[in-house]
Amino acid sequence: MFYFIGNFFYRTGQLKNLEKALEICNRQSLDLNDILLLEFLKHCLHTMSSRNLEEIITTMEFDSLIQNKEQFYNNLINVYEDVPGTNHNVLIAYYIVLNYIYPNNSLQHGDNMTPNQHIKLLKRVHSTLPDIDYKLLLNPETAYETFSNAQQTGCSSHVLSRLLKNLPEKIQHCIKFSRSTSSASDVCQDNIDFDQLMQNIESPADIDKIVKLLSQSHNVNDVWVNALKRLLAFQPFEYRISISVLKYTCSKHNFSQKELEDFSSIPNVNRTLLFLLYLLSGESAVEAAAISYFQTNHELPDSVLDTILEYGLVEQLFECEEIMNNLTCRVLVGNSGKNCRIVCEQLVSARRNLLAGSLHLTYNSVPAALKTNVAAIEISESYLGRNTKDK
């Protein structure tokens, strides 16, 4: 009987079929209610977007249908075990379900992180390293090896350093992250007069030379702060060197929330660089201000757009249609399949399926005769819109 009832709805995942199956169980006095609910969830996790799944379980008041919540949670853990750590979208959907059924503040998933914290971290991990195994990354026994392997994928040390700051503290301690830079680490810094160097600054290039002489092992916090103050006061003709300094500085030095907020009071501060610094710093307390700025100031230099793509910052800005259009254009100029995929996924999440599908087809050099609106919609719904990263 269970086989018949399960297959009744499992083939399509339609809510009406689940309701009919539950009705049959109730009429026949079959104790299969929670089993059917679990099978329905397993099916939906792999076949629909997390947003659609959240809408469905909210509309049907899914939690009220569960008869034994404790046992149901134990069964949900088994579902989690079957999801590959590289399938970030399914994991996000899983934690959305977990958070809905078991309030965010009353249950933790065995790792001192709430479902909402997992969702936020998963989105950040996916936008930075879409192929990394999330489960291995959060396992103290495998975190170092997993993170080290990510360094071999071509992802810059600056990007990895920003991601590292967002990982749980115990995982950060497990990862012995060795940055490879061209800094002059062998120079005896006790003999360097940084005050004199600061007085001779005439361009962002001069600041670049100074920060390359600094080291985290020396008590030079004031120099880091003053160097950034000078940099943010420049209105560069082109942003390439200034952004390079921001990347390097954020990978080497952790600014406090107060230091970051104080930068905004610099006379004639370059606000584009300031708010890009806020995003690169990984400091959540200033992120909202940066997002607000970029949502209303979307005419950005190409190097700024490229940095947003490189650092996986698209997810924070996808609600702004203008900046997403600009990022879409930059994707077509570059040669990063990762950037294309991330932008397409965010466009689908914003329900801009036609643009997402068109971008995917154009980037992958599909012949013009095949790049129809129908093809674009189909690719966005089948490949880009589903909760899987299998190609």
Short mmCIF file of N, CA and C in Angstrom, two decimals, residues 48-187:
data_model
loop_
_atom_site.label_atom_id
_atom_site.label_comp_id
_atom_site.label_asym_id
_atom_site.label_seq_id
_atom_site.Cartn_x
_atom_site.Cartn_y
_atom_site.Cartn_z
N MET A 48 12.90 21.39 -7.20
CA MET A 48 12.40 22.76 -7.28
C MET A 48 13.32 23.70 -6.52
N SER A 49 13.18 24.98 -6.82
CA SER A 49 14.02 25.98 -6.18
C SER A 49 13.68 26.10 -4.70
N SER A 50 14.64 26.56 -3.92
CA SER A 50 14.41 26.71 -2.49
C SER A 50 13.31 27.72 -2.21
N ARG A 51 13.22 28.74 -3.07
CA ARG A 51 12.17 29.75 -2.88
C ARG A 51 10.79 29.13 -3.07
N ASN A 52 10.63 28.34 -4.13
CA ASN A 52 9.33 27.70 -4.38
C ASN A 52 8.98 26.71 -3.28
N LEU A 53 9.99 25.97 -2.82
CA LEU A 53 9.75 25.00 -1.75
C LEU A 53 9.31 25.70 -0.48
N GLU A 54 9.95 26.82 -0.17
CA GLU A 54 9.58 27.58 1.03
C GLU A 54 8.14 28.07 0.93
N GLU A 55 7.75 28.53 -0.26
CA GLU A 55 6.37 29.00 -0.45
C GLU A 55 5.37 27.86 -0.24
N ILE A 56 5.72 26.67 -0.74
CA ILE A 56 4.81 25.52 -0.64
C ILE A 56 4.61 25.09 0.81
N ILE A 57 5.73 24.91 1.54
CA ILE A 57 5.59 24.40 2.91
C ILE A 57 4.95 25.44 3.82
N THR A 58 5.11 26.73 3.48
CA THR A 58 4.46 27.77 4.27
C THR A 58 2.96 27.79 4.01
N THR A 59 2.60 27.69 2.73
CA THR A 59 1.19 27.72 2.35
C THR A 59 0.42 26.55 2.94
N MET A 60 1.03 25.37 2.91
CA MET A 60 0.34 24.18 3.40
C MET A 60 0.50 23.98 4.90
N GLU A 61 1.21 24.92 5.56
CA GLU A 61 1.47 24.80 7.01
C GLU A 61 2.03 23.41 7.31
N PHE A 62 3.14 23.13 6.66
CA PHE A 62 3.73 21.79 6.67
C PHE A 62 3.99 21.28 8.09
N ASP A 63 4.48 22.18 8.95
CA ASP A 63 4.83 21.74 10.30
C ASP A 63 3.63 21.21 11.08
N SER A 64 2.44 21.73 10.77
CA SER A 64 1.24 21.28 11.49
C SER A 64 0.80 19.88 11.07
N LEU A 65 1.32 19.39 9.94
CA LEU A 65 0.95 18.06 9.46
C LEU A 65 1.80 16.95 10.07
N ILE A 66 2.93 17.34 10.67
CA ILE A 66 3.85 16.34 11.24
C ILE A 66 3.28 15.81 12.55
N GLN A 67 3.28 14.51 12.70
CA GLN A 67 2.70 13.90 13.90
C GLN A 67 3.73 13.69 15.00
N ASN A 68 4.95 13.35 14.63
CA ASN A 68 6.01 13.11 15.62
C ASN A 68 7.24 13.92 15.22
N LYS A 69 7.34 15.14 15.77
CA LYS A 69 8.39 16.05 15.32
C LYS A 69 9.79 15.57 15.68
N GLU A 70 9.93 14.92 16.81
CA GLU A 70 11.25 14.43 17.22
C GLU A 70 11.76 13.36 16.26
N GLN A 71 10.91 12.41 15.94
CA GLN A 71 11.29 11.35 15.01
C GLN A 71 11.48 11.90 13.60
N PHE A 72 10.65 12.87 13.25
CA PHE A 72 10.75 13.47 11.92
C PHE A 72 12.09 14.17 11.75
N TYR A 73 12.55 14.83 12.82
CA TYR A 73 13.85 15.49 12.77
C TYR A 73 14.97 14.47 12.56
N ASN A 74 14.90 13.36 13.27
CA ASN A 74 15.92 12.32 13.09
C ASN A 74 15.93 11.81 11.65
N ASN A 75 14.76 11.70 11.05
CA ASN A 75 14.69 11.26 9.66
C ASN A 75 15.23 12.33 8.71
N LEU A 76 15.02 13.59 9.07
CA LEU A 76 15.56 14.68 8.26
C LEU A 76 17.08 14.65 8.24
N ILE A 77 17.68 14.27 9.36
CA ILE A 77 19.14 14.15 9.42
C ILE A 77 19.62 13.14 8.39
N ASN A 78 18.88 12.06 8.23
CA ASN A 78 19.25 11.06 7.23
C ASN A 78 19.16 11.63 5.82
N VAL A 79 18.19 12.49 5.60
CA VAL A 79 18.08 13.16 4.29
C VAL A 79 19.31 14.01 4.04
N TYR A 80 19.74 14.72 5.08
CA TYR A 80 20.93 15.56 4.98
C TYR A 80 22.16 14.73 4.63
N GLU A 81 22.29 13.58 5.23
CA GLU A 81 23.45 12.73 4.98
C GLU A 81 23.53 12.30 3.52
N ASP A 82 22.39 12.22 2.85
CA ASP A 82 22.36 11.75 1.47
C ASP A 82 22.62 12.87 0.46
N VAL A 83 22.66 14.11 0.91
CA VAL A 83 22.89 15.23 -0.01
C VAL A 83 24.39 15.48 -0.16
N PRO A 84 24.92 15.46 -1.38
CA PRO A 84 26.36 15.73 -1.57
C PRO A 84 26.73 17.11 -1.06
N GLY A 85 27.90 17.23 -0.45
CA GLY A 85 28.34 18.52 0.08
C GLY A 85 28.59 19.56 -0.99
N THR A 86 28.72 19.12 -2.25
CA THR A 86 28.92 20.07 -3.35
C THR A 86 27.61 20.61 -3.89
N ASN A 87 26.50 20.04 -3.49
CA ASN A 87 25.20 20.49 -3.98
C ASN A 87 24.66 21.57 -3.05
N HIS A 88 25.22 22.76 -3.16
CA HIS A 88 24.92 23.84 -2.24
C HIS A 88 23.45 24.24 -2.26
N ASN A 89 22.84 24.24 -3.44
CA ASN A 89 21.45 24.69 -3.53
C ASN A 89 20.48 23.77 -2.81
N VAL A 90 20.73 22.47 -2.88
CA VAL A 90 19.88 21.52 -2.15
C VAL A 90 20.10 21.68 -0.65
N LEU A 91 21.34 21.92 -0.25
CA LEU A 91 21.63 22.13 1.17
C LEU A 91 20.93 23.39 1.68
N ILE A 92 20.91 24.44 0.86
CA ILE A 92 20.20 25.66 1.25
C ILE A 92 18.71 25.36 1.43
N ALA A 93 18.13 24.63 0.49
CA ALA A 93 16.71 24.26 0.60
C ALA A 93 16.47 23.42 1.84
N TYR A 94 17.40 22.51 2.14
CA TYR A 94 17.27 21.66 3.33
C TYR A 94 17.22 22.52 4.59
N TYR A 95 18.13 23.48 4.69
CA TYR A 95 18.16 24.31 5.91
C TYR A 95 16.96 25.25 5.99
N ILE A 96 16.42 25.65 4.84
CA ILE A 96 15.19 26.45 4.85
C ILE A 96 14.05 25.63 5.44
N VAL A 97 13.95 24.37 5.03
CA VAL A 97 12.93 23.47 5.58
C VAL A 97 13.15 23.27 7.07
N LEU A 98 14.40 23.03 7.45
CA LEU A 98 14.72 22.79 8.85
C LEU A 98 14.36 24.01 9.70
N ASN A 99 14.65 25.18 9.19
CA ASN A 99 14.37 26.41 9.93
C ASN A 99 12.87 26.65 10.05
N TYR A 100 12.12 26.25 9.03
CA TYR A 100 10.66 26.45 9.08
C TYR A 100 10.01 25.51 10.09
N ILE A 101 10.42 24.27 10.08
CA ILE A 101 9.77 23.28 10.96
C ILE A 101 10.22 23.44 12.40
N TYR A 102 11.50 23.73 12.57
CA TYR A 102 12.06 23.86 13.92
C TYR A 102 12.62 25.28 14.05
N PRO A 103 11.93 26.15 14.78
CA PRO A 103 12.31 27.56 14.86
C PRO A 103 13.81 27.77 15.02
N ASN A 104 14.28 28.80 14.38
CA ASN A 104 15.72 29.00 14.22
C ASN A 104 16.49 29.05 15.54
N ASN A 105 15.88 29.58 16.56
CA ASN A 105 16.61 29.76 17.82
C ASN A 105 16.46 28.60 18.79
N SER A 106 15.66 27.61 18.42
CA SER A 106 15.43 26.52 19.37
C SER A 106 16.14 25.23 18.99
N LEU A 107 16.79 25.20 17.83
CA LEU A 107 17.42 23.96 17.39
C LEU A 107 18.67 24.26 16.58
N GLN A 108 19.73 23.57 16.88
CA GLN A 108 20.97 23.70 16.12
C GLN A 108 21.32 22.36 15.53
N HIS A 109 22.02 22.41 14.42
CA HIS A 109 22.24 21.20 13.64
C HIS A 109 23.52 20.48 14.06
N GLY A 110 23.75 20.40 15.36
CA GLY A 110 24.88 19.63 15.86
C GLY A 110 26.23 20.28 15.67
N ASP A 111 26.27 21.53 15.21
CA ASP A 111 27.56 22.17 14.96
C ASP A 111 27.58 23.61 15.47
N ASN A 112 26.67 23.92 16.41
CA ASN A 112 26.59 25.25 17.00
C ASN A 112 26.27 26.34 15.98
N MET A 113 25.65 25.96 14.88
CA MET A 113 25.19 26.92 13.89
C MET A 113 23.69 26.71 13.66
N THR A 114 22.95 27.80 13.63
CA THR A 114 21.52 27.70 13.35
C THR A 114 21.31 27.52 11.85
N PRO A 115 20.13 27.04 11.44
CA PRO A 115 19.85 26.90 10.01
C PRO A 115 20.04 28.20 9.24
N ASN A 116 19.61 29.32 9.82
CA ASN A 116 19.78 30.61 9.13
C ASN A 116 21.25 30.94 8.92
N GLN A 117 22.08 30.62 9.89
CA GLN A 117 23.52 30.86 9.75
C GLN A 117 24.10 29.99 8.63
N HIS A 118 23.62 28.76 8.55
CA HIS A 118 24.07 27.88 7.47
C HIS A 118 23.65 28.44 6.11
N ILE A 119 22.43 28.93 6.02
CA ILE A 119 21.93 29.46 4.75
C ILE A 119 22.80 30.63 4.29
N LYS A 120 23.09 31.55 5.20
CA LYS A 120 23.91 32.70 4.85
C LYS A 120 25.32 32.28 4.44
N LEU A 121 25.91 31.36 5.19
CA LEU A 121 27.26 30.91 4.87
C LEU A 121 27.29 30.13 3.56
N LEU A 122 26.29 29.28 3.34
CA LEU A 122 26.23 28.51 2.09
C LEU A 122 26.17 29.43 0.88
N LYS A 123 25.39 30.48 0.96
CA LYS A 123 25.30 31.42 -0.16
C LYS A 123 26.65 32.08 -0.42
N ARG A 124 27.35 32.40 0.67
CA ARG A 124 28.66 33.04 0.50
C ARG A 124 29.69 32.05 -0.05
N VAL A 125 29.67 30.83 0.45
CA VAL A 125 30.59 29.80 -0.04
C VAL A 125 30.32 29.52 -1.51
N HIS A 126 29.04 29.38 -1.86
CA HIS A 126 28.68 29.05 -3.24
C HIS A 126 29.09 30.14 -4.21
N SER A 127 28.94 31.40 -3.81
CA SER A 127 29.29 32.50 -4.70
C SER A 127 30.80 32.66 -4.84
N THR A 128 31.56 32.09 -3.90
CA THR A 128 33.02 32.17 -3.97
C THR A 128 33.63 30.92 -4.59
N LEU A 129 33.22 29.76 -4.10
CA LEU A 129 33.76 28.48 -4.57
C LEU A 129 32.59 27.53 -4.82
N PRO A 130 31.93 27.65 -5.97
CA PRO A 130 30.70 26.88 -6.22
C PRO A 130 30.89 25.37 -6.27
N ASP A 131 32.12 24.89 -6.36
CA ASP A 131 32.34 23.45 -6.45
C ASP A 131 32.94 22.83 -5.18
N ILE A 132 33.14 23.63 -4.14
CA ILE A 132 33.76 23.11 -2.92
C ILE A 132 32.75 22.27 -2.13
N ASP A 133 33.24 21.29 -1.41
CA ASP A 133 32.38 20.43 -0.59
C ASP A 133 32.12 21.13 0.74
N TYR A 134 30.90 21.61 0.92
CA TYR A 134 30.54 22.37 2.12
C TYR A 134 30.65 21.53 3.38
N LYS A 135 30.26 20.28 3.29
CA LYS A 135 30.32 19.41 4.47
C LYS A 135 31.75 19.17 4.91
N LEU A 136 32.63 18.93 3.95
CA LEU A 136 34.04 18.70 4.29
C LEU A 136 34.68 19.99 4.81
N LEU A 137 34.23 21.12 4.28
CA LEU A 137 34.78 22.41 4.72
C LEU A 137 34.45 22.69 6.18
N LEU A 138 33.30 22.24 6.64
CA LEU A 138 32.89 22.49 8.03
C LEU A 138 33.21 21.34 8.97
N ASN A 139 33.93 20.36 8.47
CA ASN A 139 34.38 19.25 9.31
C ASN A 139 35.81 19.54 9.76
N PRO A 140 36.06 19.69 11.07
CA PRO A 140 37.41 20.02 11.54
C PRO A 140 38.49 19.07 11.03
N GLU A 141 38.13 17.83 10.78
CA GLU A 141 39.13 16.85 10.33
C GLU A 141 39.50 17.02 8.86
N THR A 142 38.61 17.62 8.09
CA THR A 142 38.88 17.74 6.64
C THR A 142 38.92 19.19 6.17
N ALA A 143 38.70 20.15 7.07
CA ALA A 143 38.62 21.55 6.68
C ALA A 143 39.90 22.05 6.02
N TYR A 144 41.05 21.74 6.63
CA TYR A 144 42.32 22.25 6.11
C TYR A 144 42.60 21.73 4.70
N GLU A 145 42.43 20.42 4.52
CA GLU A 145 42.70 19.83 3.21
C GLU A 145 41.74 20.38 2.16
N THR A 146 40.47 20.51 2.53
CA THR A 146 39.47 21.02 1.59
C THR A 146 39.77 22.45 1.18
N PHE A 147 40.12 23.28 2.15
CA PHE A 147 40.42 24.68 1.87
C PHE A 147 41.71 24.81 1.07
N SER A 148 42.69 24.01 1.41
CA SER A 148 43.96 24.05 0.69
C SER A 148 43.77 23.65 -0.77
N ASN A 149 42.95 22.64 -1.02
CA ASN A 149 42.68 22.22 -2.40
C ASN A 149 42.02 23.33 -3.19
N ALA A 150 41.22 24.15 -2.50
CA ALA A 150 40.55 25.25 -3.19
C ALA A 150 41.55 26.26 -3.71
N GLN A 151 42.71 26.35 -3.05
CA GLN A 151 43.74 27.27 -3.50
C GLN A 151 44.30 26.87 -4.86
N GLN A 152 44.13 25.61 -5.22
CA GLN A 152 44.68 25.12 -6.48
C GLN A 152 43.71 25.32 -7.64
N THR A 153 42.53 25.87 -7.38
CA THR A 153 41.53 26.02 -8.44
C THR A 153 41.67 27.33 -9.19
N GLY A 154 42.63 28.16 -8.81
CA GLY A 154 42.80 29.44 -9.47
C GLY A 154 42.15 30.59 -8.73
N CYS A 155 41.48 30.30 -7.63
CA CYS A 155 40.86 31.35 -6.82
C CYS A 155 41.96 32.11 -6.08
N SER A 156 41.92 33.42 -6.13
CA SER A 156 43.01 34.21 -5.55
C SER A 156 43.03 34.10 -4.03
N SER A 157 44.21 34.33 -3.47
CA SER A 157 44.37 34.27 -2.02
C SER A 157 43.53 35.33 -1.32
N HIS A 158 43.32 36.48 -2.00
CA HIS A 158 42.51 37.54 -1.40
C HIS A 158 41.06 37.09 -1.23
N VAL A 159 40.53 36.43 -2.26
CA VAL A 159 39.15 35.95 -2.20
C VAL A 159 39.01 34.88 -1.12
N LEU A 160 39.98 33.97 -1.06
CA LEU A 160 39.94 32.90 -0.07
C LEU A 160 40.06 33.47 1.34
N SER A 161 40.86 34.50 1.48
CA SER A 161 41.04 35.11 2.80
C SER A 161 39.72 35.72 3.29
N ARG A 162 38.98 36.34 2.39
CA ARG A 162 37.69 36.92 2.78
C ARG A 162 36.72 35.82 3.19
N LEU A 163 36.72 34.72 2.43
CA LEU A 163 35.84 33.60 2.78
C LEU A 163 36.22 33.02 4.13
N LEU A 164 37.52 32.92 4.38
CA LEU A 164 38.01 32.35 5.63
C LEU A 164 37.45 33.10 6.84
N LYS A 165 37.34 34.42 6.72
CA LYS A 165 36.85 35.23 7.83
C LYS A 165 35.38 34.95 8.16
N ASN A 166 34.66 34.38 7.21
CA ASN A 166 33.23 34.12 7.41
C ASN A 166 32.95 32.72 7.92
N LEU A 167 33.97 31.88 8.00
CA LEU A 167 33.77 30.53 8.50
C LEU A 167 33.69 30.53 10.03
N PRO A 168 33.07 29.51 10.62
CA PRO A 168 33.02 29.43 12.09
C PRO A 168 34.43 29.47 12.68
N GLU A 169 34.54 30.04 13.86
CA GLU A 169 35.86 30.23 14.47
C GLU A 169 36.64 28.94 14.60
N LYS A 170 35.98 27.87 15.01
CA LYS A 170 36.70 26.61 15.20
C LYS A 170 37.26 26.09 13.88
N ILE A 171 36.56 26.37 12.77
CA ILE A 171 37.05 25.96 11.46
C ILE A 171 38.21 26.85 11.04
N GLN A 172 38.11 28.14 11.35
CA GLN A 172 39.22 29.04 11.03
C GLN A 172 40.50 28.58 11.72
N HIS A 173 40.36 28.14 12.95
CA HIS A 173 41.54 27.68 13.69
C HIS A 173 42.12 26.41 13.07
N CYS A 174 41.27 25.60 12.47
CA CYS A 174 41.75 24.35 11.86
C CYS A 174 42.50 24.60 10.55
N ILE A 175 42.17 25.68 9.91
CA ILE A 175 42.77 25.96 8.60
C ILE A 175 44.02 26.81 8.76
N LYS A 176 45.15 26.23 8.45
CA LYS A 176 46.41 26.95 8.52
C LYS A 176 46.68 27.54 7.14
N PHE A 177 46.06 28.69 6.96
CA PHE A 177 46.05 29.29 5.63
C PHE A 177 47.33 30.08 5.39
N SER A 178 48.13 29.63 4.43
CA SER A 178 49.37 30.33 4.09
C SER A 178 49.17 31.13 2.81
N ARG A 179 49.20 32.43 2.93
CA ARG A 179 49.00 33.29 1.77
C ARG A 179 50.29 33.43 0.97
N SER A 180 50.14 33.36 -0.33
CA SER A 180 51.29 33.55 -1.21
C SER A 180 51.18 34.93 -1.85
N THR A 181 52.06 35.83 -1.44
CA THR A 181 52.06 37.17 -2.01
C THR A 181 53.48 37.55 -2.35
N SER A 182 53.60 38.67 -2.96
CA SER A 182 54.93 39.15 -3.36
C SER A 182 55.46 40.17 -2.36
N SER A 183 54.94 40.11 -1.13
CA SER A 183 55.36 41.09 -0.14
C SER A 183 56.82 40.88 0.26
N ALA A 184 57.43 41.94 0.65
CA ALA A 184 58.84 41.89 1.03
C ALA A 184 58.96 41.43 2.47
N SER A 185 58.74 40.14 2.70
CA SER A 185 58.69 39.61 4.06
C SER A 185 60.06 39.53 4.72
N ASP A 186 61.11 39.57 3.92
CA ASP A 186 62.45 39.43 4.48
C ASP A 186 63.05 40.76 4.91
N VAL A 187 62.34 41.85 4.64
CA VAL A 187 62.88 43.16 5.00
C VAL A 187 62.78 43.35 6.51
#
